[in-house]
Amino acid sequence: MLLPPRITALRGIRLDDTPGLHDVLIHDDGLIGSIEPASDAPVGATEIDGRGLLALPGLVNAHAHVDKSWWGLPWQSYGGEGGTDGRIRHERARRDELGIPGVEVTRRVLAELVRHGTTGLRTHVDVDLGIGLRGIDVVREALADYGDALTSEIVAFPQDGVLRRPGTIELLAEAAAAGVEHIGGLDPAGIDRDPVGQLDAIMAIAADHGTGIDIHLHDGGELGTFQFDLILDRTESLGLQGRVTIAHGFAIAQTDAARRRDLLQRMAGLDVSMTTVAPLRLPQLPLHEFDAAGVRFAFGTDGIRDLWSPYGTGDLLGIAWQYARSAGLVRDEDLRRVVALAGAAASPFVGAETAGLAAGERADIVLIDAENAMDALVRTPPREVVIGGGHPVHRA
Ligand SMILES: [Zn+2]
């Protein structure tokens, strides 16, 4: 893909919080210069006519797997056994014939995420004894197409387990030395059957190399909350404050309110964050409790159309909709908060902290035919224009 040159202005857009039409002027460094009442001068060649569409900050997909979708390939029937370990075995048996990981298929997934408004991405990339670090090279090559239009971070993800596959720890350390932003993990109890061992090993790599930790934790109930404790203990003892994310973490929504309050208080103190893909069959992370405690969380699409599940469209706003609807959120302030969590509020998860649509911030902007943020969330209309760092990366 040839990255389209930056535009100099987005003319005649509407903002969620200020009445009237506005122009967004964009500097040649990709930052917003100013936002002003719309002028009626004709739209120039390096400008885009905003047609009165609503402008929202670019969407942030804080949990994706862009390395292992079969998006764009013929339909693949769901097969193999269920459960995390069954899916792992099935994926390893079939990924080679599907060309996973591959640059072209990763490009198609990225295009689909961007088309839906994603301008910030944190993606897990499989690292295991079969493919080594090849997936990371593939994802980096595909991401390079977007230059500075897309902000991104990579998690080296031991999908096949850590301690149960000797040699994986060394691969993760190699990935850290090669510059990935985060070291992943997977159900230290459920998969490795050694929660202390896995967490000691991966969190030591993060401490040694200055990376973050972003761990998949599906284990539910008491087993899950016990592993929250272990993660928090090590975050504190290794000085990893502000660098640890727990993905899924179903257990925190399943445990009782008092236990959750204690965990959230401790997470806030250590700035441990979470990501959710808003699973339909499980309780959602309680928005008000997280906000009251000051614990950050963000949304992700997870993998789309892969050997784990035929579902997923790559629409992060669709995940936010799924979250809000299944959490029973209906009030304006809550719907607006969910839209914020899908955008600028999640920017720390991709290493590009922004306050959203304001002078001096990155020009990451989505234009959508909606009345306001609430309307955009409940209807999730198509994204008309997507601007990443000033580059028009998608136009309907
Ligand atoms: Zn995942």
mmCIF file of C-alpha atoms and ligand atoms in Angstrom:
data_model
loop_
_atom_site.group_PDB
_atom_site.id
_atom_site.type_symbol
_atom_site.label_atom_id
_atom_site.label_comp_id
_atom_site.label_asym_id
_atom_site.label_seq_id
_atom_site.Cartn_x
_atom_site.Cartn_y
_atom_site.Cartn_z
ATOM 1 C CA MET A 1 0.000 0.000 0.000
ATOM 2 C CA LEU A 2 1.251 3.467 -0.859
ATOM 3 C CA LEU A 3 0.546 5.719 2.125
ATOM 4 C CA PRO A 4 -1.569 8.712 0.985
ATOM 5 C CA PRO A 5 0.135 12.082 1.640
ATOM 6 C CA ARG A 6 -0.998 14.132 4.622
ATOM 7 C CA ILE A 7 -3.899 16.502 4.211
ATOM 8 C CA THR A 8 -3.615 20.078 5.478
ATOM 9 C CA ALA A 9 -7.176 20.420 6.741
ATOM 10 C CA LEU A 10 -10.425 18.640 7.387
ATOM 11 C CA ARG A 11 -13.098 21.187 6.554
ATOM 12 C CA GLY A 12 -16.646 21.530 7.789
ATOM 13 C CA ILE A 13 -16.853 18.762 10.388
ATOM 14 C CA ARG A 14 -18.990 18.645 13.532
ATOM 15 C CA LEU A 15 -17.647 18.018 17.033
ATOM 16 C CA ASP A 16 -19.406 15.986 19.719
ATOM 17 C CA ASP A 17 -19.187 18.672 22.383
ATOM 18 C CA THR A 18 -19.315 22.006 20.468
ATOM 19 C CA PRO A 19 -22.131 23.179 18.190
ATOM 20 C CA GLY A 20 -21.511 24.419 14.636
ATOM 21 C CA LEU A 21 -19.232 23.420 11.764
ATOM 22 C CA HIS A 22 -15.480 23.417 12.307
ATOM 23 C CA ASP A 23 -12.243 23.122 10.348
ATOM 24 C CA VAL A 24 -9.404 20.995 11.701
ATOM 25 C CA LEU A 25 -6.062 22.374 10.482
ATOM 26 C CA ILE A 26 -3.283 19.783 10.352
ATOM 27 C CA HIS A 27 0.442 20.526 10.581
ATOM 28 C CA ASP A 28 2.952 18.792 8.339
ATOM 29 C CA ASP A 29 4.160 16.830 11.402
ATOM 30 C CA GLY A 30 0.784 15.074 11.574
ATOM 31 C CA LEU A 31 -0.428 16.993 14.628
ATOM 32 C CA ILE A 32 -3.569 19.102 14.855
ATOM 33 C CA GLY A 33 -2.604 22.773 14.496
ATOM 34 C CA SER A 34 -5.940 24.243 15.493
ATOM 35 C CA ILE A 35 -9.675 23.653 15.412
ATOM 36 C CA GLU A 36 -11.604 26.738 14.269
ATOM 37 C CA PRO A 37 -15.120 27.709 13.227
ATOM 38 C CA ALA A 38 -15.494 26.620 9.588
ATOM 39 C CA SER A 39 -14.484 29.109 6.914
ATOM 40 C CA ASP A 40 -16.484 29.246 3.687
ATOM 41 C CA ALA A 41 -13.439 29.297 1.386
ATOM 42 C CA PRO A 42 -13.515 26.510 -1.259
ATOM 43 C CA VAL A 43 -11.979 23.181 -0.196
ATOM 44 C CA GLY A 44 -8.369 23.009 -1.448
ATOM 45 C CA ALA A 45 -6.590 20.122 -3.154
ATOM 46 C CA THR A 46 -4.809 19.002 0.028
ATOM 47 C CA GLU A 47 -7.949 19.296 2.141
ATOM 48 C CA ILE A 48 -10.942 17.025 2.718
ATOM 49 C CA ASP A 49 -14.543 18.214 2.762
ATOM 50 C CA GLY A 50 -15.993 16.964 6.052
ATOM 51 C CA ARG A 51 -19.587 17.348 4.746
ATOM 52 C CA GLY A 52 -20.917 18.101 8.218
ATOM 53 C CA LEU A 53 -20.001 14.594 9.438
ATOM 54 C CA LEU A 54 -19.262 13.941 13.123
ATOM 55 C CA ALA A 55 -15.541 13.804 13.958
ATOM 56 C CA LEU A 56 -14.426 11.386 16.672
ATOM 57 C CA PRO A 57 -10.884 10.618 17.817
ATOM 58 C CA GLY A 58 -9.324 7.633 16.030
ATOM 59 C CA LEU A 59 -10.245 4.265 17.516
ATOM 60 C CA VAL A 60 -7.730 2.283 19.558
ATOM 61 C CA ASN A 61 -7.754 -1.494 19.275
ATOM 62 C CA ALA A 62 -5.878 -2.558 22.401
ATOM 63 C CA HIS A 63 -6.101 -6.320 21.882
ATOM 64 C CA ALA A 64 -5.810 -7.781 18.395
ATOM 65 C CA HIS A 65 -4.126 -10.774 16.732
ATOM 66 C CA VAL A 66 -3.328 -9.496 13.255
ATOM 67 C CA ASP A 67 -0.837 -12.306 12.569
ATOM 68 C CA LYS A 68 -3.235 -15.220 12.410
ATOM 69 C CA SER A 69 -6.474 -14.415 10.684
ATOM 70 C CA TRP A 70 -7.474 -15.971 7.366
ATOM 71 C CA TRP A 71 -9.285 -12.810 6.313
ATOM 72 C CA GLY A 72 -9.619 -12.726 2.514
ATOM 73 C CA LEU A 73 -9.040 -16.477 2.111
ATOM 74 C CA PRO A 74 -11.919 -18.835 1.292
ATOM 75 C CA TRP A 75 -14.220 -19.741 4.167
ATOM 76 C CA GLN A 76 -12.688 -22.221 6.606
ATOM 77 C CA SER A 77 -15.021 -24.414 8.630
ATOM 78 C CA TYR A 78 -14.586 -24.458 12.385
ATOM 79 C CA GLY A 79 -12.878 -27.693 13.356
ATOM 80 C CA GLY A 80 -10.809 -29.395 16.021
ATOM 81 C CA GLU A 81 -11.695 -29.558 19.685
ATOM 82 C CA GLY A 82 -13.059 -26.771 21.900
ATOM 83 C CA GLY A 83 -11.365 -25.241 24.938
ATOM 84 C CA THR A 84 -8.153 -23.224 24.943
ATOM 85 C CA ASP A 85 -5.839 -26.209 24.591
ATOM 86 C CA GLY A 86 -7.993 -27.803 21.886
ATOM 87 C CA ARG A 87 -7.919 -24.579 19.869
ATOM 88 C CA ILE A 88 -4.137 -24.289 20.294
ATOM 89 C CA ARG A 89 -3.649 -27.822 18.896
ATOM 90 C CA HIS A 90 -6.023 -27.176 15.999
ATOM 91 C CA GLU A 91 -4.299 -23.907 15.116
ATOM 92 C CA ARG A 92 -0.866 -25.519 15.084
ATOM 93 C CA ALA A 93 -2.150 -28.337 12.881
ATOM 94 C CA ARG A 94 -3.639 -26.036 10.229
ATOM 95 C CA ARG A 95 -1.809 -22.708 10.177
ATOM 96 C CA ASP A 96 0.912 -23.778 7.717
ATOM 97 C CA GLU A 97 -1.518 -24.734 4.962
ATOM 98 C CA LEU A 98 -3.292 -21.358 5.399
ATOM 99 C CA GLY A 99 -0.020 -19.445 5.095
ATOM 100 C CA ILE A 100 -0.198 -18.114 8.662
ATOM 101 C CA PRO A 101 1.691 -16.034 9.604
ATOM 102 C CA GLY A 102 1.965 -14.223 6.272
ATOM 103 C CA VAL A 103 2.489 -10.621 5.226
ATOM 104 C CA GLU A 104 -0.363 -10.483 2.703
ATOM 105 C CA VAL A 105 -3.023 -11.824 5.051
ATOM 106 C CA THR A 106 -1.782 -9.520 7.822
ATOM 107 C CA ARG A 107 -2.050 -6.579 5.396
ATOM 108 C CA ARG A 108 -5.663 -7.504 4.707
ATOM 109 C CA VAL A 109 -6.474 -7.656 8.428
ATOM 110 C CA LEU A 110 -4.819 -4.277 9.045
ATOM 111 C CA ALA A 111 -6.765 -2.731 6.156
ATOM 112 C CA GLU A 112 -9.989 -4.063 7.664
ATOM 113 C CA LEU A 113 -9.187 -2.621 11.105
ATOM 114 C CA VAL A 114 -8.228 0.758 9.588
ATOM 115 C CA ARG A 115 -11.333 0.828 7.388
ATOM 116 C CA HIS A 116 -13.350 0.648 10.602
ATOM 117 C CA GLY A 117 -11.539 3.600 12.145
ATOM 118 C CA THR A 118 -8.611 2.060 14.011
ATOM 119 C CA THR A 119 -5.601 4.385 14.166
ATOM 120 C CA GLY A 120 -3.941 2.842 17.230
ATOM 121 C CA LEU A 121 -3.236 -0.863 17.648
ATOM 122 C CA ARG A 122 -1.753 -3.245 20.194
ATOM 123 C CA THR A 123 -1.413 -6.667 18.628
ATOM 124 C CA HIS A 124 -0.349 -9.954 20.129
ATOM 125 C CA VAL A 125 1.884 -11.995 17.810
ATOM 126 C CA ASP A 126 2.438 -15.719 18.306
ATOM 127 C CA VAL A 127 5.925 -16.731 19.385
ATOM 128 C CA ASP A 128 6.487 -20.454 19.736
ATOM 129 C CA LEU A 129 8.891 -23.285 19.029
ATOM 130 C CA GLY A 130 7.364 -23.859 15.577
ATOM 131 C CA ILE A 131 7.599 -20.362 14.077
ATOM 132 C CA GLY A 132 10.052 -18.702 16.441
ATOM 133 C CA LEU A 133 9.952 -14.917 15.950
ATOM 134 C CA ARG A 134 8.860 -15.073 12.286
ATOM 135 C CA GLY A 135 5.389 -13.708 13.091
ATOM 136 C CA ILE A 136 6.912 -10.543 14.555
ATOM 137 C CA ASP A 137 8.860 -9.887 11.336
ATOM 138 C CA VAL A 138 5.680 -10.469 9.311
ATOM 139 C CA VAL A 139 3.636 -8.039 11.391
ATOM 140 C CA ARG A 140 6.376 -5.396 11.330
ATOM 141 C CA GLU A 141 6.592 -5.638 7.549
ATOM 142 C CA ALA A 142 2.821 -5.209 7.169
ATOM 143 C CA LEU A 143 2.689 -2.339 9.699
ATOM 144 C CA ALA A 144 5.485 -0.529 7.840
ATOM 145 C CA ASP A 145 3.000 0.176 5.012
ATOM 146 C CA TYR A 146 1.299 2.668 7.296
ATOM 147 C CA GLY A 147 4.426 4.535 8.393
ATOM 148 C CA ASP A 148 3.451 6.976 11.131
ATOM 149 C CA ALA A 149 -0.262 6.865 10.222
ATOM 150 C CA LEU A 150 -0.849 3.993 12.617
ATOM 151 C CA THR A 151 0.581 3.882 16.140
ATOM 152 C CA SER A 152 1.211 0.334 17.266
ATOM 153 C CA GLU A 153 2.736 -1.903 19.877
ATOM 154 C CA ILE A 154 3.578 -5.609 19.663
ATOM 155 C CA VAL A 155 3.160 -8.249 22.361
ATOM 156 C CA ALA A 156 5.322 -11.371 21.958
ATOM 157 C CA PHE A 157 2.631 -13.912 22.759
ATOM 158 C CA PRO A 158 3.433 -17.485 23.857
ATOM 159 C CA GLN A 159 0.130 -18.910 22.607
ATOM 160 C CA ASP A 160 1.366 -22.499 22.999
ATOM 161 C CA GLY A 161 2.315 -22.075 26.659
ATOM 162 C CA VAL A 162 5.572 -21.097 28.323
ATOM 163 C CA LEU A 163 7.040 -23.551 30.820
ATOM 164 C CA ARG A 164 5.400 -26.571 29.225
ATOM 165 C CA ARG A 165 7.374 -25.794 26.049
ATOM 166 C CA PRO A 166 11.049 -25.555 27.075
ATOM 167 C CA GLY A 167 12.831 -22.997 24.900
ATOM 168 C CA THR A 168 9.907 -20.546 24.859
ATOM 169 C CA ILE A 169 11.323 -18.379 27.648
ATOM 170 C CA GLU A 170 14.502 -17.925 25.597
ATOM 171 C CA LEU A 171 12.416 -16.937 22.549
ATOM 172 C CA LEU A 172 10.500 -14.353 24.574
ATOM 173 C CA ALA A 173 13.755 -12.888 25.889
ATOM 174 C CA GLU A 174 15.025 -12.739 22.302
ATOM 175 C CA ALA A 175 11.832 -10.915 21.256
ATOM 176 C CA ALA A 176 12.329 -8.425 24.100
ATOM 177 C CA ALA A 177 15.929 -7.832 23.022
ATOM 178 C CA ALA A 178 14.632 -7.322 19.464
ATOM 179 C CA GLY A 179 12.411 -4.483 20.632
ATOM 180 C CA VAL A 180 8.868 -5.750 21.175
ATOM 181 C CA GLU A 181 7.005 -3.477 23.570
ATOM 182 C CA HIS A 182 5.410 -6.220 25.705
ATOM 183 C CA ILE A 183 5.934 -9.806 26.772
ATOM 184 C CA GLY A 184 2.789 -11.903 26.794
ATOM 185 C CA GLY A 185 1.686 -14.855 28.848
ATOM 186 C CA LEU A 186 -1.152 -17.355 28.844
ATOM 187 C CA ASP A 187 -3.130 -18.847 31.716
ATOM 188 C CA PRO A 188 -0.183 -19.607 33.979
ATOM 189 C CA ALA A 189 -2.331 -22.106 35.919
ATOM 190 C CA GLY A 190 -4.706 -23.393 33.235
ATOM 191 C CA ILE A 191 -2.114 -24.009 30.524
ATOM 192 C CA ASP A 192 1.292 -24.275 32.211
ATOM 193 C CA ARG A 193 -0.062 -25.685 35.502
ATOM 194 C CA ASP A 194 2.589 -23.586 37.230
ATOM 195 C CA PRO A 195 1.324 -20.052 37.867
ATOM 196 C CA VAL A 196 4.274 -18.979 40.027
ATOM 197 C CA GLY A 197 6.764 -20.397 37.544
ATOM 198 C CA GLN A 198 5.294 -18.763 34.440
ATOM 199 C CA LEU A 199 4.754 -15.382 36.067
ATOM 200 C CA ASP A 200 8.237 -15.332 37.615
ATOM 201 C CA ALA A 201 9.734 -16.131 34.210
ATOM 202 C CA ILE A 202 7.854 -13.671 31.977
ATOM 203 C CA MET A 203 7.834 -10.809 34.467
ATOM 204 C CA ALA A 204 11.582 -11.156 34.980
ATOM 205 C CA ILE A 205 12.060 -10.687 31.226
ATOM 206 C CA ALA A 206 9.943 -7.512 31.361
ATOM 207 C CA ALA A 207 11.973 -6.189 34.294
ATOM 208 C CA ASP A 208 15.307 -7.022 32.627
ATOM 209 C CA HIS A 209 14.448 -5.539 29.222
ATOM 210 C CA GLY A 210 12.194 -2.646 30.222
ATOM 211 C CA THR A 211 9.168 -4.022 28.358
ATOM 212 C CA GLY A 212 5.577 -4.231 29.504
ATOM 213 C CA ILE A 213 3.580 -7.365 30.339
ATOM 214 C CA ASP A 214 0.276 -8.139 28.615
ATOM 215 C CA ILE A 215 -1.029 -11.507 29.756
ATOM 216 C CA HIS A 216 -4.027 -13.513 28.528
ATOM 217 C CA LEU A 217 -5.850 -14.726 31.625
ATOM 218 C CA HIS A 218 -8.943 -16.791 30.854
ATOM 219 C CA ASP A 219 -8.832 -18.796 34.076
ATOM 220 C CA GLY A 220 -12.017 -17.906 35.955
ATOM 221 C CA GLY A 221 -13.269 -17.925 39.524
ATOM 222 C CA GLU A 222 -10.894 -18.320 42.460
ATOM 223 C CA LEU A 223 -8.131 -19.686 40.242
ATOM 224 C CA GLY A 224 -8.315 -16.497 38.203
ATOM 225 C CA THR A 225 -8.355 -14.035 41.098
ATOM 226 C CA PHE A 226 -5.470 -15.944 42.726
ATOM 227 C CA GLN A 227 -3.439 -15.221 39.583
ATOM 228 C CA PHE A 228 -4.439 -11.541 39.763
ATOM 229 C CA ASP A 229 -2.822 -11.561 43.223
ATOM 230 C CA LEU A 230 0.327 -13.196 41.895
ATOM 231 C CA ILE A 231 0.568 -10.677 39.029
ATOM 232 C CA LEU A 232 0.063 -7.734 41.402
ATOM 233 C CA ASP A 233 2.681 -9.082 43.847
ATOM 234 C CA ARG A 234 5.287 -9.268 41.066
ATOM 235 C CA THR A 235 4.291 -5.928 39.561
ATOM 236 C CA GLU A 236 5.111 -4.414 42.931
ATOM 237 C CA SER A 237 8.274 -6.356 43.751
ATOM 238 C CA LEU A 238 9.792 -5.919 40.264
ATOM 239 C CA GLY A 239 8.831 -2.238 39.939
ATOM 240 C CA LEU A 240 6.589 -2.813 36.897
ATOM 241 C CA GLN A 241 4.025 -0.192 37.893
ATOM 242 C CA GLY A 242 2.173 1.220 34.869
ATOM 243 C CA ARG A 243 3.533 -1.513 32.576
ATOM 244 C CA VAL A 244 1.232 -4.478 33.212
ATOM 245 C CA THR A 245 -2.006 -5.306 31.383
ATOM 246 C CA ILE A 246 -4.306 -8.237 32.092
ATOM 247 C CA ALA A 247 -6.258 -9.297 28.997
ATOM 248 C CA HIS A 248 -9.729 -10.853 29.447
ATOM 249 C CA GLY A 249 -9.305 -11.441 33.210
ATOM 250 C CA PHE A 250 -12.825 -12.899 33.337
ATOM 251 C CA ALA A 251 -12.381 -13.712 37.017
ATOM 252 C CA ILE A 252 -12.602 -10.107 38.171
ATOM 253 C CA ALA A 253 -16.135 -9.783 36.835
ATOM 254 C CA GLN A 254 -17.097 -13.153 38.342
ATOM 255 C CA THR A 255 -15.847 -12.668 41.877
ATOM 256 C CA ASP A 256 -17.870 -11.037 44.650
ATOM 257 C CA ALA A 257 -18.006 -7.261 45.003
ATOM 258 C CA ALA A 258 -15.804 -7.046 48.117
ATOM 259 C CA ARG A 259 -12.997 -9.123 46.621
ATOM 260 C CA ARG A 260 -13.255 -7.102 43.393
ATOM 261 C CA ARG A 261 -13.059 -3.818 45.311
ATOM 262 C CA ASP A 262 -9.848 -4.951 47.009
ATOM 263 C CA LEU A 263 -8.316 -6.111 43.734
ATOM 264 C CA LEU A 264 -9.280 -2.889 41.917
ATOM 265 C CA GLN A 265 -7.830 -0.777 44.704
ATOM 266 C CA ARG A 266 -4.543 -2.620 44.456
ATOM 267 C CA MET A 267 -4.556 -2.481 40.640
ATOM 268 C CA ALA A 268 -5.131 1.279 40.760
ATOM 269 C CA GLY A 269 -2.204 1.723 43.146
ATOM 270 C CA LEU A 270 0.104 -0.224 40.801
ATOM 271 C CA ASP A 271 -1.520 1.169 37.616
ATOM 272 C CA VAL A 272 -2.272 -2.315 36.309
ATOM 273 C CA SER A 273 -4.710 -2.037 33.394
ATOM 274 C CA MET A 274 -7.008 -4.443 31.576
ATOM 275 C CA THR A 275 -8.343 -5.085 28.098
ATOM 276 C CA THR A 276 -11.630 -6.724 27.218
ATOM 277 C CA VAL A 277 -13.133 -8.058 24.015
ATOM 278 C CA ALA A 278 -16.605 -7.818 25.619
ATOM 279 C CA PRO A 279 -17.460 -11.544 25.464
ATOM 280 C CA LEU A 280 -21.198 -12.044 25.038
ATOM 281 C CA ARG A 281 -21.466 -15.120 27.239
ATOM 282 C CA LEU A 282 -19.690 -13.711 30.299
ATOM 283 C CA PRO A 283 -20.243 -10.798 32.712
ATOM 284 C CA GLN A 284 -18.688 -7.522 31.475
ATOM 285 C CA LEU A 285 -16.062 -5.502 33.365
ATOM 286 C CA PRO A 286 -18.134 -3.154 35.573
ATOM 287 C CA LEU A 287 -17.547 0.339 34.155
ATOM 288 C CA HIS A 288 -18.525 2.341 37.219
ATOM 289 C CA GLU A 289 -16.433 0.233 39.595
ATOM 290 C CA PHE A 290 -13.372 0.513 37.339
ATOM 291 C CA ASP A 291 -13.821 4.266 36.915
ATOM 292 C CA ALA A 292 -14.417 4.808 40.636
ATOM 293 C CA ALA A 293 -11.251 2.854 41.473
ATOM 294 C CA GLY A 294 -9.294 4.553 38.693
ATOM 295 C CA VAL A 295 -8.352 1.326 36.888
ATOM 296 C CA ARG A 296 -7.853 1.787 33.142
ATOM 297 C CA PHE A 297 -9.341 -0.613 30.636
ATOM 298 C CA ALA A 298 -9.625 -0.626 26.874
ATOM 299 C CA PHE A 299 -11.363 -2.618 24.153
ATOM 300 C CA GLY A 300 -9.976 -5.036 21.600
ATOM 301 C CA THR A 301 -11.333 -7.027 18.695
ATOM 302 C CA ASP A 302 -9.279 -10.127 19.564
ATOM 303 C CA GLY A 303 -8.582 -12.265 16.501
ATOM 304 C CA ILE A 304 -11.068 -11.966 13.662
ATOM 305 C CA ARG A 305 -12.077 -14.868 11.426
ATOM 306 C CA ASP A 306 -9.394 -17.236 12.576
ATOM 307 C CA LEU A 307 -8.991 -20.816 13.674
ATOM 308 C CA TRP A 308 -10.330 -19.842 17.101
ATOM 309 C CA SER A 309 -13.651 -18.491 15.929
ATOM 310 C CA PRO A 310 -15.428 -17.614 12.675
ATOM 311 C CA TYR A 311 -16.717 -14.382 14.265
ATOM 312 C CA GLY A 312 -15.306 -10.856 14.309
ATOM 313 C CA THR A 313 -15.395 -7.990 11.834
ATOM 314 C CA GLY A 314 -12.489 -5.828 12.963
ATOM 315 C CA ASP A 315 -14.869 -3.043 14.007
ATOM 316 C CA LEU A 316 -13.637 -1.770 17.377
ATOM 317 C CA LEU A 317 -16.681 0.485 17.692
ATOM 318 C CA GLY A 318 -18.762 -2.672 17.241
ATOM 319 C CA ILE A 319 -16.974 -4.214 20.239
ATOM 320 C CA ALA A 320 -17.703 -1.048 22.240
ATOM 321 C CA TRP A 321 -21.375 -1.406 21.221
ATOM 322 C CA GLN A 322 -21.359 -5.056 22.304
ATOM 323 C CA TYR A 323 -19.815 -4.067 25.642
ATOM 324 C CA ALA A 324 -22.248 -1.218 26.309
ATOM 325 C CA ARG A 325 -25.284 -3.212 25.313
ATOM 326 C CA SER A 326 -24.454 -6.353 27.235
ATOM 327 C CA ALA A 327 -23.400 -4.301 30.280
ATOM 328 C CA GLY A 328 -26.855 -2.653 30.189
ATOM 329 C CA LEU A 329 -25.476 0.881 29.759
ATOM 330 C CA VAL A 330 -28.097 3.346 28.513
ATOM 331 C CA ARG A 331 -27.385 6.818 29.930
ATOM 332 C CA ASP A 332 -25.698 9.481 27.806
ATOM 333 C CA GLU A 333 -22.731 9.891 30.135
ATOM 334 C CA ASP A 334 -22.068 6.135 30.096
ATOM 335 C CA LEU A 335 -22.401 5.808 26.316
ATOM 336 C CA ARG A 336 -20.054 8.784 25.863
ATOM 337 C CA ARG A 337 -17.597 7.227 28.292
ATOM 338 C CA VAL A 338 -17.632 3.970 26.306
ATOM 339 C CA VAL A 339 -16.879 5.886 23.080
ATOM 340 C CA ALA A 340 -14.008 7.634 24.871
ATOM 341 C CA LEU A 341 -12.664 4.258 26.045
ATOM 342 C CA ALA A 342 -12.728 3.074 22.423
ATOM 343 C CA GLY A 343 -10.654 6.096 21.381
ATOM 344 C CA ALA A 344 -8.356 8.637 22.985
ATOM 345 C CA ALA A 345 -8.714 7.265 26.540
ATOM 346 C CA ALA A 346 -7.110 4.031 25.291
ATOM 347 C CA SER A 347 -4.158 5.791 23.650
ATOM 348 C CA PRO A 348 -1.717 4.846 26.466
ATOM 349 C CA PHE A 349 -2.266 1.207 25.408
ATOM 350 C CA VAL A 350 -0.560 1.935 22.069
ATOM 351 C CA GLY A 351 2.202 4.199 23.330
ATOM 352 C CA ALA A 352 0.769 7.368 21.815
ATOM 353 C CA GLU A 353 -0.975 9.217 24.578
ATOM 354 C CA THR A 354 -3.407 11.814 23.210
ATOM 355 C CA ALA A 355 -6.164 13.992 24.624
ATOM 356 C CA GLY A 356 -8.177 13.482 21.429
ATOM 357 C CA LEU A 357 -9.329 16.226 19.086
ATOM 358 C CA ALA A 358 -7.328 19.244 20.273
ATOM 359 C CA ALA A 359 -4.486 21.446 19.088
ATOM 360 C CA GLY A 360 -1.090 19.786 19.496
ATOM 361 C CA GLU A 361 -2.501 16.238 19.518
ATOM 362 C CA ARG A 362 -2.070 13.631 16.787
ATOM 363 C CA ALA A 363 -4.477 14.088 13.884
ATOM 364 C CA ASP A 364 -6.139 10.672 14.376
ATOM 365 C CA ILE A 365 -9.730 11.307 13.328
ATOM 366 C CA VAL A 366 -12.748 9.285 12.227
ATOM 367 C CA LEU A 367 -15.641 10.881 10.329
ATOM 368 C CA ILE A 368 -18.982 9.193 10.762
ATOM 369 C CA ASP A 369 -22.548 10.065 9.770
ATOM 370 C CA ALA A 370 -23.963 10.341 13.291
ATOM 371 C CA GLU A 371 -25.648 12.983 15.413
ATOM 372 C CA ASN A 372 -23.302 12.632 18.388
ATOM 373 C CA ALA A 373 -21.099 10.084 20.177
ATOM 374 C CA MET A 374 -24.090 8.233 21.636
ATOM 375 C CA ASP A 375 -25.733 7.900 18.229
ATOM 376 C CA ALA A 376 -22.430 6.723 16.717
ATOM 377 C CA LEU A 377 -22.171 3.999 19.378
ATOM 378 C CA VAL A 378 -25.703 2.625 19.240
ATOM 379 C CA ARG A 379 -25.849 2.530 15.407
ATOM 380 C CA THR A 380 -22.148 2.027 14.507
ATOM 381 C CA PRO A 381 -22.600 3.524 11.009
ATOM 382 C CA PRO A 382 -19.840 3.010 8.402
ATOM 383 C CA ARG A 383 -16.683 5.100 8.824
ATOM 384 C CA GLU A 384 -16.697 7.706 6.015
ATOM 385 C CA VAL A 385 -13.141 9.014 6.409
ATOM 386 C CA VAL A 386 -10.279 7.786 8.616
ATOM 387 C CA ILE A 387 -7.252 10.031 9.217
ATOM 388 C CA GLY A 388 -4.141 8.612 10.917
ATOM 389 C CA GLY A 389 -1.408 11.099 11.828
ATOM 390 C CA GLY A 390 -2.850 13.425 9.162
ATOM 391 C CA HIS A 391 -2.875 10.732 6.440
ATOM 392 C CA PRO A 392 -6.279 9.844 4.926
ATOM 393 C CA VAL A 393 -5.925 6.064 5.303
ATOM 394 C CA HIS A 394 -9.533 5.329 4.397
ATOM 395 C CA ARG A 395 -12.217 7.152 2.388
ATOM 396 C CA ALA A 396 -15.578 5.506 1.740
HETATM 397 ZN ZN ZN B 1 -6.278 -12.579 22.515
#
